[in-house]
Coordinates of N, CA, C and O in Angstrom, one line a residue:
M52 N 0.8 -1.2 0.0 CA 0.0 0.0 0.0 C 0.9 1.2 0.0 O 1.9 1.3 0.6
S53 N 0.4 2.2 -0.7 CA 1.2 3.5 -0.8 C 0.9 4.4 0.4 O -0.2 4.4 0.9
N54 N 1.8 5.2 0.7 CA 1.6 6.2 1.8 C 1.1 7.6 1.2 O 0.7 8.5 1.9
G55 N 1.1 7.7 -0.2 CA 0.6 8.9 -0.9 C -0.9 8.8 -1.2 O -1.6 7.9 -0.7
P56 N -1.3 9.8 -2.0 CA -2.7 9.8 -2.4 C -3.1 8.6 -3.2 O -2.2 8.1 -3.9
Y57 N -4.3 8.2 -3.1 CA -4.8 7.1 -3.9 C -6.2 7.2 -4.2 O -7.0 8.0 -3.6
G58 N -6.7 6.4 -5.2 CA -8.1 6.4 -5.6 C -8.4 4.9 -5.8 O -7.6 4.0 -5.9
Q59 N -9.7 4.6 -5.8 CA -10.2 3.2 -5.9 C -11.0 3.2 -7.2 O -11.8 4.1 -7.4
L60 N -10.9 2.1 -7.9 CA -11.7 1.9 -9.1 C -12.3 0.5 -9.0 O -11.6 -0.4 -8.7
A61 N -13.6 0.4 -9.3 CA -14.2 -0.9 -9.2 C -15.1 -1.1 -10.5 O -15.6 -0.2 -11.1
C62 N -15.2 -2.4 -10.8 CA -16.1 -2.7 -11.9 C -17.6 -2.6 -11.5 O -17.9 -2.4 -10.3
G63 N -18.5 -2.7 -12.4 CA -19.9 -2.5 -12.1 C -20.5 -3.4 -11.1 O -21.4 -3.0 -10.3
C64 N -20.0 -4.7 -11.1 CA -20.6 -5.7 -10.2 C -19.9 -5.7 -8.9 O -20.3 -6.4 -7.9
G65 N -18.7 -5.0 -8.8 CA -18.0 -4.9 -7.5 C -17.0 -6.1 -7.3 O -16.4 -6.1 -6.2
A66 N -16.9 -7.0 -8.2 CA -16.1 -8.2 -8.0 C -14.6 -7.8 -8.0 O -13.8 -8.5 -7.3
V67 N -14.2 -6.8 -8.8 CA -12.8 -6.4 -9.0 C -12.6 -5.0 -8.6 O -13.4 -4.1 -9.0
T68 N -11.7 -4.7 -7.7 CA -11.3 -3.3 -7.4 C -9.8 -3.1 -7.5 O -9.0 -4.0 -7.3
L69 N -9.5 -2.0 -8.0 CA -8.1 -1.6 -8.2 C -7.8 -0.3 -7.4 O -8.7 0.5 -7.2
L70 N -6.6 -0.2 -6.9 CA -6.1 1.0 -6.2 C -5.2 1.7 -7.1 O -4.3 1.0 -7.7
V71 N -5.3 3.0 -7.2 CA -4.4 3.8 -8.1 C -3.7 4.7 -7.1 O -4.4 5.5 -6.4
C72 N -2.4 4.6 -7.0 CA -1.6 5.3 -6.0 C -0.8 6.4 -6.7 O -0.2 6.2 -7.8
G73 N -0.7 7.6 -6.0 CA 0.1 8.7 -6.5 C -0.7 9.6 -7.4 O -1.8 9.9 -7.2
A74 N 0.0 10.1 -8.4 CA -0.6 11.1 -9.3 C -0.5 10.6 -10.7 O 0.5 9.9 -11.1
P75 N -1.4 11.0 -11.6 CA -1.2 10.6 -13.0 C -0.1 11.3 -13.7 O 0.4 12.3 -13.3
L76 N 0.4 10.6 -14.7 CA 1.5 11.2 -15.5 C 1.0 12.3 -16.5 O 1.8 13.1 -16.9
G77 N -0.3 12.2 -16.8 CA -0.9 13.2 -17.7 C -2.3 12.8 -18.1 O -2.8 11.8 -17.5
H78 N -2.8 13.5 -19.0 CA -4.2 13.3 -19.5 C -4.2 13.3 -21.0 O -3.3 13.9 -21.6
A79 N -5.2 12.6 -21.6 CA -5.3 12.5 -23.0 C -6.7 12.4 -23.4 O -7.6 12.3 -22.6
R80 N -6.9 12.2 -24.7 CA -8.2 11.9 -25.3 C -8.0 10.6 -26.1 O -6.9 10.5 -26.8
D81 N -8.9 9.7 -26.1 CA -8.8 8.5 -26.8 C -9.3 8.7 -28.2 O -9.7 9.8 -28.6
A82 N -9.4 7.6 -29.0 CA -9.8 7.7 -30.4 C -11.3 8.2 -30.6 O -11.7 8.7 -31.6
E83 N -12.1 8.0 -29.5 CA -13.5 8.4 -29.5 C -13.6 9.8 -28.9 O -14.7 10.2 -28.6
D84 N -12.5 10.5 -28.6 CA -12.5 11.8 -28.0 C -12.9 11.8 -26.6 O -13.3 12.9 -26.1
E85 N -12.9 10.7 -25.9 CA -13.2 10.6 -24.5 C -12.0 10.9 -23.6 O -10.9 10.5 -24.0
P86 N -12.1 11.6 -22.5 CA -10.9 11.9 -21.7 C -10.4 10.6 -21.0 O -11.2 9.7 -20.5
V87 N -9.1 10.5 -20.8 CA -8.5 9.4 -20.1 C -7.4 10.0 -19.3 O -6.8 11.1 -19.6
S88 N -7.0 9.3 -18.2 CA -5.8 9.7 -17.4 C -4.8 8.6 -17.6 O -5.1 7.4 -17.8
L89 N -3.5 9.0 -17.6 CA -2.4 8.2 -17.9 C -1.5 8.0 -16.6 O -1.1 9.0 -16.0
W90 N -1.3 6.7 -16.2 CA -0.7 6.4 -14.9 C 0.5 5.5 -15.2 O 0.5 4.7 -16.1
P91 N 1.5 5.6 -14.3 CA 2.6 4.6 -14.4 C 2.0 3.2 -14.0 O 1.2 3.1 -13.1
E92 N 2.4 2.2 -14.8 CA 1.8 0.8 -14.5 C 2.0 0.4 -13.0 O 1.1 -0.2 -12.4
E93 N 3.2 0.8 -12.4 CA 3.4 0.4 -11.0 C 2.5 1.1 -10.0 O 2.5 0.8 -8.9
A94 N 1.7 2.1 -10.5 CA 0.8 2.8 -9.6 C -0.5 2.1 -9.4 O -1.3 2.4 -8.5
I95 N -0.7 1.0 -10.2 CA -1.9 0.2 -10.1 C -1.7 -1.0 -9.2 O -0.8 -1.8 -9.4
Q96 N -2.6 -1.2 -8.2 CA -2.5 -2.3 -7.3 C -3.9 -3.0 -7.3 O -4.9 -2.3 -7.3
L97 N -3.9 -4.3 -7.2 CA -5.2 -5.0 -7.1 C -5.7 -5.0 -5.7 O -5.0 -5.3 -4.8
G98 N -6.9 -4.5 -5.6 CA -7.5 -4.4 -4.2 C -8.2 -5.7 -3.9 O -8.0 -6.2 -2.8
Q99 N -9.0 -6.2 -4.8 CA -9.7 -7.5 -4.6 C -10.1 -8.0 -5.9 O -10.3 -7.3 -6.9
G100 N -10.4 -9.3 -5.9 CA -10.9 -10.0 -7.1 C -9.9 -10.6 -8.1 O -10.2 -10.6 -9.3
A101 N -8.8 -11.0 -7.5 CA -7.8 -11.6 -8.4 C -8.3 -12.7 -9.3 O -8.0 -12.8 -10.5
D102 N -9.2 -13.5 -8.7 CA -9.8 -14.6 -9.5 C -10.8 -14.2 -10.6 O -11.0 -14.9 -11.5
E103 N -11.3 -13.0 -10.4 CA -12.2 -12.4 -11.4 C -11.6 -11.5 -12.4 O -12.3 -11.0 -13.3
L104 N -10.3 -11.2 -12.3 CA -9.6 -10.3 -13.2 C -9.0 -11.1 -14.4 O -8.3 -12.0 -14.2
A105 N -9.4 -10.6 -15.6 CA -8.8 -11.2 -16.8 C -8.0 -10.1 -17.5 O -8.4 -8.9 -17.5
V106 N -6.9 -10.4 -18.1 CA -6.1 -9.5 -18.9 C -6.2 -10.0 -20.3 O -5.6 -11.1 -20.6
V107 N -6.8 -9.3 -21.2 CA -7.0 -9.7 -22.6 C -6.5 -8.6 -23.6 O -6.5 -7.4 -23.2
P108 N -6.0 -9.0 -24.7 CA -5.6 -8.0 -25.7 C -6.8 -7.3 -26.3 O -7.9 -7.8 -26.4
N109 N -6.6 -6.0 -26.7 CA -7.7 -5.3 -27.3 C -7.3 -4.9 -28.7 O -6.2 -5.2 -29.2
A110 N -8.2 -4.2 -29.4 CA -7.9 -3.8 -30.8 C -6.7 -2.9 -31.0 O -6.1 -2.9 -32.1
R111 N -6.3 -2.2 -30.0 CA -5.1 -1.3 -30.1 C -3.8 -1.9 -29.7 O -2.9 -1.2 -29.5
D112 N -3.8 -3.2 -29.5 CA -2.6 -3.9 -29.1 C -2.2 -3.6 -27.6 O -1.1 -3.6 -27.3
L113 N -3.2 -3.2 -26.8 CA -3.1 -3.0 -25.4 C -3.6 -4.2 -24.6 O -4.4 -4.9 -25.1
A114 N -3.2 -4.3 -23.4 CA -3.7 -5.3 -22.5 C -4.9 -4.7 -21.7 O -4.7 -3.7 -21.0
A115 N -6.1 -5.2 -21.9 CA -7.3 -4.7 -21.2 C -7.5 -5.5 -19.9 O -7.6 -6.7 -20.0
W116 N -7.6 -4.8 -18.8 CA -7.9 -5.5 -17.5 C -9.4 -5.4 -17.4 O -10.0 -4.3 -17.3
Q117 N -10.1 -6.6 -17.3 CA -11.5 -6.6 -17.2 C -12.0 -7.6 -16.2 O -11.3 -8.6 -15.9
C118 N -13.2 -7.4 -15.8 CA -13.9 -8.3 -14.8 C -14.4 -9.5 -15.6 O -15.2 -9.3 -16.6
R119 N -14.1 -10.7 -15.2 CA -14.7 -11.9 -15.8 C -16.2 -12.0 -15.6 O -16.9 -12.5 -16.4
R120 N -16.6 -11.5 -14.5 CA -18.0 -11.6 -14.1 C -18.9 -10.7 -14.9 O -19.9 -11.1 -15.5
C121 N -18.6 -9.4 -14.9 CA -19.5 -8.4 -15.6 C -19.0 -7.9 -17.0 O -19.7 -7.3 -17.7
G122 N -17.7 -8.2 -17.3 CA -17.1 -7.9 -18.5 C -16.6 -6.4 -18.6 O -16.1 -6.0 -19.7
E123 N -16.8 -5.6 -17.6 CA -16.3 -4.2 -17.6 C -14.8 -4.1 -17.7 O -14.1 -4.8 -16.9
R124 N -14.3 -3.3 -18.6 CA -12.9 -3.1 -18.7 C -12.5 -1.9 -17.8 O -13.1 -0.8 -17.9
L125 N -11.6 -2.2 -16.9 CA -11.2 -1.2 -15.9 C -10.1 -0.3 -16.3 O -10.0 0.9 -16.0
L126 N -9.2 -0.8 -17.1 CA -8.0 -0.1 -17.7 C -7.4 -0.8 -18.8 O -7.7 -1.9 -19.1
H127 N -6.6 0.0 -19.6 CA -5.8 -0.6 -20.6 C -4.3 -0.3 -20.3 O -4.0 0.8 -19.9
A128 N -3.5 -1.3 -20.5 CA -2.1 -1.1 -20.2 C -1.2 -1.3 -21.4 O -1.5 -2.2 -22.2
D129 N -0.2 -0.5 -21.5 CA 0.8 -0.7 -22.6 C 2.2 -0.9 -22.0 O 2.8 0.0 -21.4
E130 N 2.6 -2.2 -22.1 CA 3.9 -2.5 -21.5 C 5.1 -1.8 -22.0 O 6.0 -1.4 -21.3
E131 N 5.1 -1.5 -23.4 CA 6.2 -0.8 -24.0 C 6.3 0.6 -23.4 O 7.4 1.0 -23.2
A132 N 5.2 1.3 -23.2 CA 5.3 2.7 -22.7 C 5.3 2.6 -21.2 O 5.7 3.6 -20.5
G133 N 4.9 1.5 -20.5 CA 4.9 1.5 -19.1 C 3.8 2.3 -18.5 O 3.9 2.8 -17.4
V134 N 2.7 2.4 -19.3 CA 1.6 3.3 -18.9 C 0.3 2.6 -18.8 O 0.0 1.7 -19.7
A135 N -0.5 2.9 -17.8 CA -1.9 2.4 -17.7 C -2.9 3.5 -18.1 O -2.7 4.6 -17.6
V136 N -3.8 3.2 -18.9 CA -4.8 4.2 -19.4 C -6.1 3.9 -18.7 O -6.7 2.9 -18.8
L137 N -6.6 4.9 -17.9 CA -7.9 4.8 -17.2 C -8.9 5.8 -17.8 O -8.6 6.9 -18.1
A138 N -10.2 5.3 -17.9 CA -11.2 6.2 -18.4 C -11.4 7.4 -17.5 O -11.2 7.2 -16.3
G139 N -11.7 8.5 -18.0 CA -12.0 9.7 -17.2 C -10.7 10.5 -17.0 O -9.6 10.1 -17.5
S140 N -10.9 11.6 -16.4 CA -9.7 12.5 -16.1 C -9.7 12.9 -14.7 O -10.5 12.4 -13.9
A141 N -8.7 13.7 -14.3 CA -8.5 14.1 -13.0 C -9.7 14.9 -12.4 O -10.5 15.4 -13.1
E142 N -9.7 14.9 -11.1 CA -10.8 15.6 -10.4 C -10.6 17.1 -10.7 O -9.6 17.6 -11.0
E143 N -11.7 17.9 -10.5 CA -11.7 19.3 -10.7 C -10.6 19.9 -9.8 O -10.5 19.5 -8.7
G144 N -9.8 20.8 -10.4 CA -8.8 21.5 -9.6 C -7.5 20.7 -9.5 O -6.5 21.2 -9.0
D145 N -7.4 19.5 -10.1 CA -6.2 18.8 -10.2 C -5.3 19.3 -11.3 O -5.7 19.2 -12.4
E146 N -4.3 20.0 -11.0 CA -3.4 20.7 -12.0 C -2.2 19.8 -12.3 O -1.1 20.4 -12.5
T147 N -2.4 18.5 -12.5 CA -1.2 17.7 -12.8 C -0.6 18.0 -14.1 O -1.4 18.2 -15.1
G148 N 0.7 18.2 -14.2 CA 1.3 18.5 -15.5 C 1.6 17.2 -16.2 O 1.2 16.1 -15.8
V149 N 2.3 17.3 -17.3 CA 2.6 16.1 -18.1 C 4.0 15.6 -17.7 O 5.0 16.3 -17.7
A150 N 4.0 14.4 -17.1 CA 5.3 13.8 -16.7 C 5.7 12.6 -17.6 O 6.5 11.8 -17.2
L151 N 5.1 12.6 -18.8 CA 5.4 11.5 -19.7 C 6.7 11.9 -20.5 O 6.9 13.0 -20.8
T152 N 7.5 10.9 -20.8 CA 8.7 11.1 -21.6 C 8.2 11.3 -23.0 O 7.1 10.9 -23.4
T153 N 9.1 11.8 -23.9 CA 8.8 12.0 -25.3 C 8.5 10.6 -25.9 O 7.6 10.5 -26.7
A154 N 9.3 9.6 -25.5 CA 9.0 8.2 -26.1 C 7.6 7.7 -25.7 O 7.0 7.1 -26.5
Q155 N 7.2 7.9 -24.4 CA 5.9 7.5 -24.0 C 4.8 8.3 -24.8 O 3.8 7.7 -25.2
Q156 N 5.0 9.6 -25.0 CA 4.1 10.4 -25.7 C 3.9 9.9 -27.2 O 2.8 9.8 -27.7
R157 N 5.1 9.6 -27.8 CA 5.0 9.0 -29.2 C 4.3 7.7 -29.2 O 3.6 7.4 -30.2
R158 N 4.6 6.8 -28.3 CA 4.0 5.5 -28.3 C 2.5 5.7 -28.1 O 1.7 5.0 -28.8
L159 N 2.0 6.5 -27.2 CA 0.6 6.7 -27.0 C -0.1 7.3 -28.2 O -1.2 7.0 -28.6
A160 N 0.6 8.2 -28.9 CA 0.1 8.8 -30.1 C -0.1 7.8 -31.2 O -1.1 7.7 -31.9
A161 N 0.9 6.8 -31.3 CA 0.8 5.8 -32.2 C -0.4 4.8 -31.9 O -0.9 4.2 -32.8
L162 N -0.8 4.8 -30.7 CA -1.9 3.9 -30.3 C -3.2 4.7 -30.4 O -4.3 4.2 -30.1
G163 N -3.2 6.0 -30.8 CA -4.4 6.7 -31.1 C -4.8 7.7 -29.9 O -5.9 8.2 -30.0
Y164 N -3.9 7.9 -29.0 CA -4.2 8.8 -27.9 C -3.6 10.2 -28.2 O -2.5 10.3 -28.7
R165 N -4.4 11.2 -27.9 CA -3.9 12.6 -28.0 C -3.6 13.2 -26.6 O -4.5 13.5 -25.9
V166 N -2.3 13.2 -26.3 CA -1.9 13.7 -25.0 C -2.1 15.2 -24.8 O -1.7 15.9 -25.7
D167 N -2.7 15.6 -23.7 CA -2.9 17.0 -23.4 C -1.6 17.5 -22.8 O -1.2 17.1 -21.7
T168 N -0.9 18.3 -23.6 CA 0.4 18.9 -23.1 C 0.3 20.2 -22.3 O 1.2 20.7 -21.9
G169 N -1.0 20.7 -22.2 CA -1.2 21.9 -21.4 C -0.9 23.1 -22.2 O -0.9 24.2 -21.6
T170 N -0.6 23.0 -23.5 CA -0.2 24.2 -24.2 C -1.3 24.7 -25.1 O -2.3 24.0 -25.3

């Protein structure tokens, strides 16, 4: 468990929960123009539901973490970039800057994400 700030993410049926520790690396828009937050993979911890968690490939060549019971996808991970992509963005007032490397930004762009660089 982290000593820093954290959030909890759960699937619709509640079988799987994840803890997200620390602060996001940045924010982006996916191919459908929906907001996403970008986290270091090591910031994600399994809270409960190891037996119900499935990791499957998706159309973008990412690993989708989803609940076996309800099928909800909780996040997408890219091992090459070392980044986990979660739906939604930061809370109001969260002024997180972009902490992604240029290589991570290029990889995410190649996967169809538009990183918000704050400019």
